[in-house]
XYZ file of C-alpha atoms in Angstrom:
543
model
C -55.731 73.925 -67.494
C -54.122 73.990 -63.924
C -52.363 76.117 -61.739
C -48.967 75.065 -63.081
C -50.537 76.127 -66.491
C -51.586 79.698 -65.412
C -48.479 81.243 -63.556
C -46.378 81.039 -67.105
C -49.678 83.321 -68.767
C -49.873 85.573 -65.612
C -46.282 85.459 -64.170
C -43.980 82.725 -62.985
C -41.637 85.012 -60.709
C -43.029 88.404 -61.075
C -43.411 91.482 -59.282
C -46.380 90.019 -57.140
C -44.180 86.531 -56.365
C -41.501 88.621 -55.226
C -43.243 90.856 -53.126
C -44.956 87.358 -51.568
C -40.943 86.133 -51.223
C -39.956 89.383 -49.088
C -43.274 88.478 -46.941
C -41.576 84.799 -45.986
C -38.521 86.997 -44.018
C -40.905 88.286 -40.714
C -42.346 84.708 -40.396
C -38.800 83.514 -40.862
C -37.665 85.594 -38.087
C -41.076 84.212 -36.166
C -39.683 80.801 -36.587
C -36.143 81.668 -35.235
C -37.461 83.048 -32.435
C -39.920 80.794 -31.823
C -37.917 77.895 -31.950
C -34.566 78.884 -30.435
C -35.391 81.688 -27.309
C -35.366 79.117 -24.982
C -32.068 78.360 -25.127
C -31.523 81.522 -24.305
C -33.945 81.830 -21.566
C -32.894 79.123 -19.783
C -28.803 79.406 -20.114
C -26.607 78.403 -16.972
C -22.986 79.399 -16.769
C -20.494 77.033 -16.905
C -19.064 77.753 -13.372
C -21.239 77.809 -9.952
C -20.806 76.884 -6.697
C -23.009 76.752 -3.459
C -23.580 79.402 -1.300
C -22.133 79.968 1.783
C -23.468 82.590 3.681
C -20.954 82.493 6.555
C -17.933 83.771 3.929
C -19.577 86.380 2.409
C -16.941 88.806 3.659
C -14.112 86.390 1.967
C -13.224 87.085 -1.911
C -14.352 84.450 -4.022
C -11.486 82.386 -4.489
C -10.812 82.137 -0.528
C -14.090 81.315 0.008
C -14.238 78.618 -2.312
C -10.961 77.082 -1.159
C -12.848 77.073 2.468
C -16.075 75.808 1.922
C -16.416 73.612 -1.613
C -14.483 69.818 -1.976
C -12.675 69.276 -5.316
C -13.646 66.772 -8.186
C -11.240 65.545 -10.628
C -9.520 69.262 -9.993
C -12.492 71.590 -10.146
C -14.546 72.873 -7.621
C -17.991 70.811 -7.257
C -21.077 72.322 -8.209
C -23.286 70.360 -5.662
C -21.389 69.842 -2.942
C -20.432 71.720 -0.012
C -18.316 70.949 2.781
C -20.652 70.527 6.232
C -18.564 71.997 8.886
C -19.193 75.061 11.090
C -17.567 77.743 9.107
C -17.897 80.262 11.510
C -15.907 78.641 14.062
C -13.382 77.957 11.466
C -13.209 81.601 10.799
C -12.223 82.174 14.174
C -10.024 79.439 14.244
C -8.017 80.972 11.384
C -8.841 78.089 9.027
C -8.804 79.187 5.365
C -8.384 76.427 3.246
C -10.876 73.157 4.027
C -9.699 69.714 4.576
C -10.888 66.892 2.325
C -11.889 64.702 5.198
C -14.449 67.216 6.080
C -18.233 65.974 5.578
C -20.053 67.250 2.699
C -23.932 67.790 2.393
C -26.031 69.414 -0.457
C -26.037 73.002 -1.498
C -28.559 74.153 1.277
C -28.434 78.016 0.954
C -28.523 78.053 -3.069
C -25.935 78.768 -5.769
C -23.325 81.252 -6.765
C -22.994 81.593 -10.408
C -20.174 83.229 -12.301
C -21.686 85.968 -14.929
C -18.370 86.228 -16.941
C -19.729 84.498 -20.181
C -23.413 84.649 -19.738
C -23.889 88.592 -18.543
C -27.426 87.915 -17.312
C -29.771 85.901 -15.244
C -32.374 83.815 -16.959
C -35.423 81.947 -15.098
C -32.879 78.757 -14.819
C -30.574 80.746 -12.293
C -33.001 82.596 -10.710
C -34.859 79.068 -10.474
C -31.543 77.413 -9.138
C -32.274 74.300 -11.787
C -29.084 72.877 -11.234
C -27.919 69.577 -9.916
C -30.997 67.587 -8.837
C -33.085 70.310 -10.661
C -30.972 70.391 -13.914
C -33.634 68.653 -16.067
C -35.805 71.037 -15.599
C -34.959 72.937 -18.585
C -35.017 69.773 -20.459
C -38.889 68.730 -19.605
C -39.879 72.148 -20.373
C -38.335 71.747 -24.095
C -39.772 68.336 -24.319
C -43.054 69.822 -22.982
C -42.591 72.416 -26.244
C -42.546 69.874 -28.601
C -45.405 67.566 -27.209
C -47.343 71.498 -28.047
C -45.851 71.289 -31.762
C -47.491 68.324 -31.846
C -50.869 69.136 -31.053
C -50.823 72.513 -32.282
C -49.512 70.649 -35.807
C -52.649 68.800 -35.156
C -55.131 71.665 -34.482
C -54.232 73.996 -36.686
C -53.819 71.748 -39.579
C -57.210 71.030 -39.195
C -58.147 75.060 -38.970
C -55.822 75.599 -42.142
C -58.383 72.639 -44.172
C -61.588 74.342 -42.782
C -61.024 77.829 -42.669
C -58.235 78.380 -44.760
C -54.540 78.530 -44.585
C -54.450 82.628 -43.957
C -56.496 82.189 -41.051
C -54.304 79.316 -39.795
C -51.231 81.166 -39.901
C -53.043 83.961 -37.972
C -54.485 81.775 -34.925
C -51.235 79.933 -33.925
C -48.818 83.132 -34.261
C -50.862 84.645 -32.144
C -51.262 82.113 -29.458
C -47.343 81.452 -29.695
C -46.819 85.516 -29.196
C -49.245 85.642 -26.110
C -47.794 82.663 -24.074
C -44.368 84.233 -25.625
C -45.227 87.772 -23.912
C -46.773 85.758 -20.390
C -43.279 83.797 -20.012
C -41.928 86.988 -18.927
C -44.568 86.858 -16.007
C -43.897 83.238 -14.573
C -42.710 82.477 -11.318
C -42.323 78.964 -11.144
C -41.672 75.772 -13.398
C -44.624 74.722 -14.162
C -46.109 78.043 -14.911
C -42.811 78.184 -17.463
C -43.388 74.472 -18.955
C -47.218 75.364 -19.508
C -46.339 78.376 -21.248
C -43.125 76.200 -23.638
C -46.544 74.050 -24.235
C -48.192 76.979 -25.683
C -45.550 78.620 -27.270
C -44.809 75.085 -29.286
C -48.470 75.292 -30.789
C -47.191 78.330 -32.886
C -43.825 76.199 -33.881
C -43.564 75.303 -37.557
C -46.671 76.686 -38.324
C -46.050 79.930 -37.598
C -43.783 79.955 -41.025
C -44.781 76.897 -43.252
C -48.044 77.821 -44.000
C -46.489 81.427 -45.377
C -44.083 79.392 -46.506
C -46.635 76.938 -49.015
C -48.613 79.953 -49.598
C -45.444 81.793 -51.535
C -44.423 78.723 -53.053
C -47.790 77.924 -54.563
C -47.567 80.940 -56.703
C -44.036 80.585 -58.477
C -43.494 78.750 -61.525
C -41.731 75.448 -61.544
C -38.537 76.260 -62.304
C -38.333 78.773 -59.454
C -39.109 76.419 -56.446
C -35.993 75.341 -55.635
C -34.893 78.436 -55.490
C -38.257 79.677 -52.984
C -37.515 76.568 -51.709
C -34.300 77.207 -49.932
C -33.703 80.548 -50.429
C -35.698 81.898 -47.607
C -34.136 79.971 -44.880
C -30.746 80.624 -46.564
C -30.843 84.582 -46.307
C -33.838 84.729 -43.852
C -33.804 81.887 -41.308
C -30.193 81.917 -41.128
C -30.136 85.807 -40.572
C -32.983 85.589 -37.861
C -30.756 82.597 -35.820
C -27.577 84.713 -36.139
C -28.993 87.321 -34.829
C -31.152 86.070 -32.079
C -27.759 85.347 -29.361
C -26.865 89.137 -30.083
C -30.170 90.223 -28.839
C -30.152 88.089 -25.929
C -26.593 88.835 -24.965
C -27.258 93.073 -25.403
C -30.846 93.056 -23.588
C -29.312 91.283 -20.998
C -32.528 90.352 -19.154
C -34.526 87.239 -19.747
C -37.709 88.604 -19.336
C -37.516 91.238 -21.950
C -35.886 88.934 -24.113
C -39.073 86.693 -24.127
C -41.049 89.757 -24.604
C -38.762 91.120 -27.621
C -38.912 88.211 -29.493
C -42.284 86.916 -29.142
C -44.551 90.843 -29.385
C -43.380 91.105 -32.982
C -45.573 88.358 -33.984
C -48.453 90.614 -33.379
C -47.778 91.892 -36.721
C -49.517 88.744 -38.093
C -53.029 90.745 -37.839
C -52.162 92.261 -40.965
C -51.489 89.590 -42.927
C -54.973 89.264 -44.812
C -54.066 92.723 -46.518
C -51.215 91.367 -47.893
C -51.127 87.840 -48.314
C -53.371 85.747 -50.518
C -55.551 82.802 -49.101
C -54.352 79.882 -51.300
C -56.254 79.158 -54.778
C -55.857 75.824 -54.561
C -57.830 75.614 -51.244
C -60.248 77.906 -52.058
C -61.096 75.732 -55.245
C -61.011 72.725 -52.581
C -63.752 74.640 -51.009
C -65.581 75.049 -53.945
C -64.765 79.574 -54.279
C -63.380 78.793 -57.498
C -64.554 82.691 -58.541
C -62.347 84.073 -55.296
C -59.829 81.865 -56.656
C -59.660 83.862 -59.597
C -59.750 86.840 -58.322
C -56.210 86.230 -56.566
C -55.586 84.905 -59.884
C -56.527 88.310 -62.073
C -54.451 89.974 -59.336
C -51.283 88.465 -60.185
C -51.642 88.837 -63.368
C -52.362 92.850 -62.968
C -49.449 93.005 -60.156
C -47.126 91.549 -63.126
C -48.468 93.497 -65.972
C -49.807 90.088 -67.955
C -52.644 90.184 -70.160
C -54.849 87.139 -70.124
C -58.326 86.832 -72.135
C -61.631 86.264 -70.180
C -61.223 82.736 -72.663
C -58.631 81.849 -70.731
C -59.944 82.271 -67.382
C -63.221 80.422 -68.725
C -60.863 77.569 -69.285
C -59.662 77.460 -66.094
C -62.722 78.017 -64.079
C -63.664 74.915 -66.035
C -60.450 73.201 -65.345
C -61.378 74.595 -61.219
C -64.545 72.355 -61.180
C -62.690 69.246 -62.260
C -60.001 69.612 -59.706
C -62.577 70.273 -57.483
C -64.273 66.822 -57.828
C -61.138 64.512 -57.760
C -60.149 66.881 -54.076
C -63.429 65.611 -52.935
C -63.115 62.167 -54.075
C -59.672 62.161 -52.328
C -61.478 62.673 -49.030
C -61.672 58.890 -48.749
C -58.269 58.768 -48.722
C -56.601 58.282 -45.262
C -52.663 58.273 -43.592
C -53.577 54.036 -43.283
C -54.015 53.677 -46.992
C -50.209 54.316 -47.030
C -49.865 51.235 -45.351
C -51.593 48.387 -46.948
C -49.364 48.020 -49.825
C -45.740 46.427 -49.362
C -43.516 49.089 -51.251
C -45.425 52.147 -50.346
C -45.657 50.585 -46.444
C -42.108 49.909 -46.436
C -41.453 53.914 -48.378
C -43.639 55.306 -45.608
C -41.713 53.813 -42.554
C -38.538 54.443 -43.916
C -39.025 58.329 -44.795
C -40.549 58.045 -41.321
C -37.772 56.674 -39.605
C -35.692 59.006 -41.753
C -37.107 62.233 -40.938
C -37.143 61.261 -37.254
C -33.561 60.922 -37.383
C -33.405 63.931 -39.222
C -35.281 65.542 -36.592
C -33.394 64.477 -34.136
C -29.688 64.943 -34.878
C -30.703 68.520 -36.241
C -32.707 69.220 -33.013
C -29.599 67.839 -30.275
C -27.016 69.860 -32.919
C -29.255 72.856 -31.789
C -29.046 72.385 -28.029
C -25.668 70.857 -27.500
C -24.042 73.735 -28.629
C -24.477 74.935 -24.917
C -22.017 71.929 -24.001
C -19.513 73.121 -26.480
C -16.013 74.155 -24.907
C -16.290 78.145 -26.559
C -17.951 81.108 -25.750
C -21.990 80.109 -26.705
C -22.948 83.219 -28.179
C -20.161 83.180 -30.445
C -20.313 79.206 -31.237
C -24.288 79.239 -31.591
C -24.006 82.166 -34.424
C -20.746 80.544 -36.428
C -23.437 77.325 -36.191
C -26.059 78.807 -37.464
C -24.065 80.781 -40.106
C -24.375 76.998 -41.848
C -27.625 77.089 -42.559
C -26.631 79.922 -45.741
C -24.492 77.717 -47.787
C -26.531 74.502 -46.638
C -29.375 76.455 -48.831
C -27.323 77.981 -51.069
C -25.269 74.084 -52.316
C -28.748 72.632 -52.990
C -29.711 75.108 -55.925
C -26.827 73.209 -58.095
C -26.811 69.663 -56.234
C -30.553 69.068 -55.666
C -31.624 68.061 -59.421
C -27.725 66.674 -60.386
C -27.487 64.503 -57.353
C -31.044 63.972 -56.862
C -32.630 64.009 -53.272
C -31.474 60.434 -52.255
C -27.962 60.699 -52.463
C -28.360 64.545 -51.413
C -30.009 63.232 -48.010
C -27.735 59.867 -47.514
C -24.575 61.816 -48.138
C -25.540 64.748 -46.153
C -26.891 62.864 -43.248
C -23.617 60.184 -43.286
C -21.001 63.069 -43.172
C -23.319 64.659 -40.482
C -22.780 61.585 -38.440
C -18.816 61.336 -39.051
C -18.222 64.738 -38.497
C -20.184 64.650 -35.176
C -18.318 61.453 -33.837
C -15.195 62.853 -34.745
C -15.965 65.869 -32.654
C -16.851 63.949 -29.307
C -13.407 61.949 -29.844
C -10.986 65.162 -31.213
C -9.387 67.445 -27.964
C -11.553 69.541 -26.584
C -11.393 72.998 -28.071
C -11.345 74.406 -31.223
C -11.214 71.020 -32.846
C -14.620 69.833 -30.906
C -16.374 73.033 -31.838
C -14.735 72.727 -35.743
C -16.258 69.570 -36.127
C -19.605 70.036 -34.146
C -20.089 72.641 -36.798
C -19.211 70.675 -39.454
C -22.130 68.268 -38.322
C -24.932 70.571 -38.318
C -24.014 71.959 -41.467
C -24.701 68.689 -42.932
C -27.541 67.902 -41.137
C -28.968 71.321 -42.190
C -28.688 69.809 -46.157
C -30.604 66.768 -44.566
C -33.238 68.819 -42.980
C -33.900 70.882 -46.523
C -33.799 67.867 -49.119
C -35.937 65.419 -46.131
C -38.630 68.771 -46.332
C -38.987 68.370 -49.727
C -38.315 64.437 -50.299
C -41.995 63.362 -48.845
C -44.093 65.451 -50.578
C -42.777 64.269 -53.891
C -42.376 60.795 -53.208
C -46.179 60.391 -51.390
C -48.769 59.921 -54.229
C -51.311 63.123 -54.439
C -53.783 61.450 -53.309
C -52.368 61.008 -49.477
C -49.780 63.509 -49.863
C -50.915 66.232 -47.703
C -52.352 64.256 -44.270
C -48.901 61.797 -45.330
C -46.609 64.954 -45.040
C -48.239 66.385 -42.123
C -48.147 62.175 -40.202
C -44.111 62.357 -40.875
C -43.604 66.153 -39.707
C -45.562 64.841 -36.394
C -43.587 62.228 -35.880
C -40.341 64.137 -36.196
C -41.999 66.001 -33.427
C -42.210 62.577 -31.334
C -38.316 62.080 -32.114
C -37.816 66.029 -31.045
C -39.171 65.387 -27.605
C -36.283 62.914 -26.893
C -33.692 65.633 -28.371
C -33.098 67.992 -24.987
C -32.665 64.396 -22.879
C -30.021 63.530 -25.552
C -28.115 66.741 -25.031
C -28.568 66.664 -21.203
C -26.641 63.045 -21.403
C -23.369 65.656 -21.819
C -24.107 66.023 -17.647
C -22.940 62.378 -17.695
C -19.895 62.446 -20.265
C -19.617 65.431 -22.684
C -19.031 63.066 -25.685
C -22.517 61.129 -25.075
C -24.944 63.447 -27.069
C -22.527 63.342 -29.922
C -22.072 60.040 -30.109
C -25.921 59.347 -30.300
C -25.854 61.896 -32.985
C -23.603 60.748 -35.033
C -24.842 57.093 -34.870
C -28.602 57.931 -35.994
C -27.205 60.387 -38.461
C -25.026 57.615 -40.513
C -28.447 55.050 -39.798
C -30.838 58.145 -41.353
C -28.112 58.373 -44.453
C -28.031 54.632 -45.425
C -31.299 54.406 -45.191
C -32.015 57.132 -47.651
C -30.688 54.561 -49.981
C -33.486 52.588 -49.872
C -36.235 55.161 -51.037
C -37.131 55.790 -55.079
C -35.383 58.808 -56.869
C -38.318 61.827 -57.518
C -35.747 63.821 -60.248
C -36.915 63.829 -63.540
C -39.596 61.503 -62.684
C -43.691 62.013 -63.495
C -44.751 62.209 -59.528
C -47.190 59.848 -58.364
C -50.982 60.545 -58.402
C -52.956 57.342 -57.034
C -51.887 55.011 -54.704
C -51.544 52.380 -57.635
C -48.478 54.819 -59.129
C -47.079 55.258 -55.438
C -47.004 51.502 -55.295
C -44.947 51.471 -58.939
C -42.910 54.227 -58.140
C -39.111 53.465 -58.361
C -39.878 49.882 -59.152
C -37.186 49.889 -61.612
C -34.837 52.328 -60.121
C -31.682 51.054 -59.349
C -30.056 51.742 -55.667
C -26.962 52.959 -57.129
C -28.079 55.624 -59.885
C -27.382 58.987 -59.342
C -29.082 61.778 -61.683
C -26.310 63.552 -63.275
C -25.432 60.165 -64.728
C -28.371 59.021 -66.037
C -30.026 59.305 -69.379
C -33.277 61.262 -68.601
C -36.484 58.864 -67.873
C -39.562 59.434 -69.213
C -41.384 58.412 -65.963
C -42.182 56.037 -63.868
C -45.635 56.582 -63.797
C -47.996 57.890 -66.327
């Protein structure tokens, strides 16, 4: 008797489950936050202009016509014109000459406040022009920290437990979340995006696991996407709203990285998961949480039947610690499940990726952002919502390829439709796609990975869609170049990730590998073009 064998005795979606499902939405809301404040940290109107101290009695527009050269018909945003401006004052000059000399912007910038009411540390930093990939480093910096944060607390969540995982990096992400307020300088800022990117991910998917552990089988898809349906996708939409009516980018980084102080109380109301604690060899705390569930629900289940399960706790037990031997290379020394491990590698990279620069390039888009970045993120509902009827009658394959393909089209038709509405239509139309990508690809590898390598094979692939994430802000800062270059890129890897989606087995309706034997079998016979819905049901492709 297993775990899957319990929760129908003691509750598959009870009272306790649901109270565990509510718990996902503040560590949903950690996640937005987490993941997206930068953006707002570090916006830069679309309009500025050196500063010319000599005109600062002239209204804007004269003193623009005076002292900054045109470009293609708008007024440069690194260039001033090197005359004496003073003596063209007196002169009566008002409107400059194009043979003038130019030189840099040597007394700072002027920025117009019309769209963006507010100064963040970018415009207070002047990274513009020769500075403008500043902001981009710093986000790179933030996922190089996902990456070893991934690393250390995945290795805290194995020895001390997943609770106490979750605890550690939400509160490192909401200290260097409250000290970015403080920072003065770049590299004070980039050291703190470092920090901050230990707490990313983590912050929700151990919360995350931990609820879905304790539904029934028939409810996961549902726990699955559900909270970043209604949760994630209420937390993003809301996040531009906040920024835009605090106004002030140091109180933004402290309102939306203090609330994940509230993590202290988590052991008082989430469960440490049973299946590590058996790991660990507490197979009698284990079933304690267990006896709680069933009292939370109102289930009765005999002392037998816990007997029968402590029993079944020892067994499991053994076979964890004989998959210790196990290790991420063992995935690669046998030809189907080396050539299944690069591709879902390559996949979720591109996944990564495209999903990532959708994110960021919104910034770029011709509308107003606050209003584009919350109709973009309003995507991420019925993204969830679609895969709770498509995910078993499509099956993840076709699910991912299709998603990720129209993700691409849609994203190279917006860098070659008029800018406008049209852009920003089909922009949107991308990263709802790629949002369906980024849910089935969450799910794909940890049913196609045999058990026995599943967990260190997941965690290998989520890193490495970290390594792809790093490149994602130098992507979007390729629109400083042409505007249509970060889509373009986007679109490309997103119809590469979709094809080759084709390539990997089909996991519905089929017995999930255990050993690396089965993950070497595993889709064997599958053919490329079967889709689910069609098929007669298999009995399994592995025993």
């Amino acid at each position: 008797m297993d775990f899957n064998d319990m929760l129908p005795l003691i509750g598959e979606f009870g009272r306790y489950q649901k109270f565990l499902f509510i718990l996902i939405l503040p560590f949903a809301y950690y996640l937005a936050f987490v993941y997206f404040t930068q953006i707002f940290l570090t916006l830069i109107p679309e309009d500025y202009w050196c500063t010319v101290p000599e005109l600062g009695n002239l209204s804007q527009e004269e003193s623009l016509k005076l002292s900054i050269p045109l470009v293609e018909g708008k007024y440069s945003k690194c260039l001033r014109y090197d005359v004496n401006f003073t003596e063209q004052l007196e002169l009566g000059v008002r409107e400059a000459n194009n043979s003038w000399p130019t030189t840099s912007c040597t007394h700072g910038w002027t920025y117009d406040f019309k769209e963006i009411p507010y100064t963040t540390i970018a415009t207070e930093q002047n990274w513009v022009c020769d500075h403008a990939v500043l902001a981009t480093y710093a986000q790179s910096l933030f996922f190089v920290g996902a990456i070893c944060g991934g690393l250390l607390f995945g290795w805290v969540a194995d020895k001390f437990g997943r609770v106490p995982s979750m605890i550690a990096c939400n509160l490192v992400g909401c200290a260097a979340g409250v000290t970015t307020a403080f920072v003065n300088n770049f590299w004070l800022f980039a050291l703190m995006r470092f920090l901050v990117g230990f707490a990313f991910d983590n912050c929700f998917v151990m919360m995350f696991i931990l609820a879905l552990e304790y539904v029934g089988p028939k409810y996961r898809t549902f726990v699955a996407n559900m909270p970043i349906a209604i949760y994630f996708t209420s937390a993003t939409c809301l996040l531009p709203w906040i920024a835009y009516y605090i106004a002030n980018w140091k109180y933004l980084a402290i309102a939306t990285s203090a609330p994940l102080i509230l993590v202290i109380f988590t052991p008082w109301l989430v469960p440490e998961s049973a299946r590590w604690l058996v790991s660990q060899g507490k197979i009698e705390k284990s079933i304690e949480i267990m006896k709680t569930l069933a009292r939370r629900n109102r289930s009765q289940v005999s002392d037998e039947t816990f007997e029968i399960f402590r029993l079944s706790c020892k067994r499991i037990q053994e076979e964890e610690q004989q998959n210790l031997s196990y290790s991420i290379m063992d995935m690669f020394k046998t030809p189907r499940m080396r050539r299944t491990t690069i591709i879902l590698v390559i996949v979720w990279m591109c996944i990564t990726l495209v999903f990532d620069g959708h994110v960021r390039s919104v910034g770029s888009l011709p509308l107003d952002i606050f209003l584009t970045f919350t109709l973009a993120c309003l995507t991420e509902f019925p993204a969830g919502v679609i895969l709770l009827w498509t995910m078993d009658s499509l099956g993840r394959r076709w699910n991912a390829c299709g998603s990720m393909v129209l993700s691409g089209v849609f994203s190279l038709l917006a860098a070659v439709a008029p800018s406008g509405v049209y852009t920003v239509a089909f922009a949107i139309a991308g990263r709802f796609f790629v949002n369906i990508s980024y849910n089935v690809g969450s799910q794909y590898a940890a049913e196609v990975l045999p058990t026995v390598v599943r967990a260190q094979g997941v965690a290998f692939i989520h890193i490495m869609g970290y390594v792809s994430a790093i490149l994602a802000p130098f992507v979007v800062y390729l629109s400083n170049i042409a505007t249509v270059l970060p889509l373009i890129i986007l679109g490309c890897l997103g119809i590469m990730g979709g094809l080759l989606c084709l390539l990997l087995p089909e996991t519905v309706d089929r017995v999930l590998p255990q050993t690396l034997q089965d993950g070497e079998e595993f889709g064997r016979n599958q053919r490329m073009w079967e889709i689910p819905c069609l098929q007669k049901k298999p009995k399994g492709d592995c025993e």
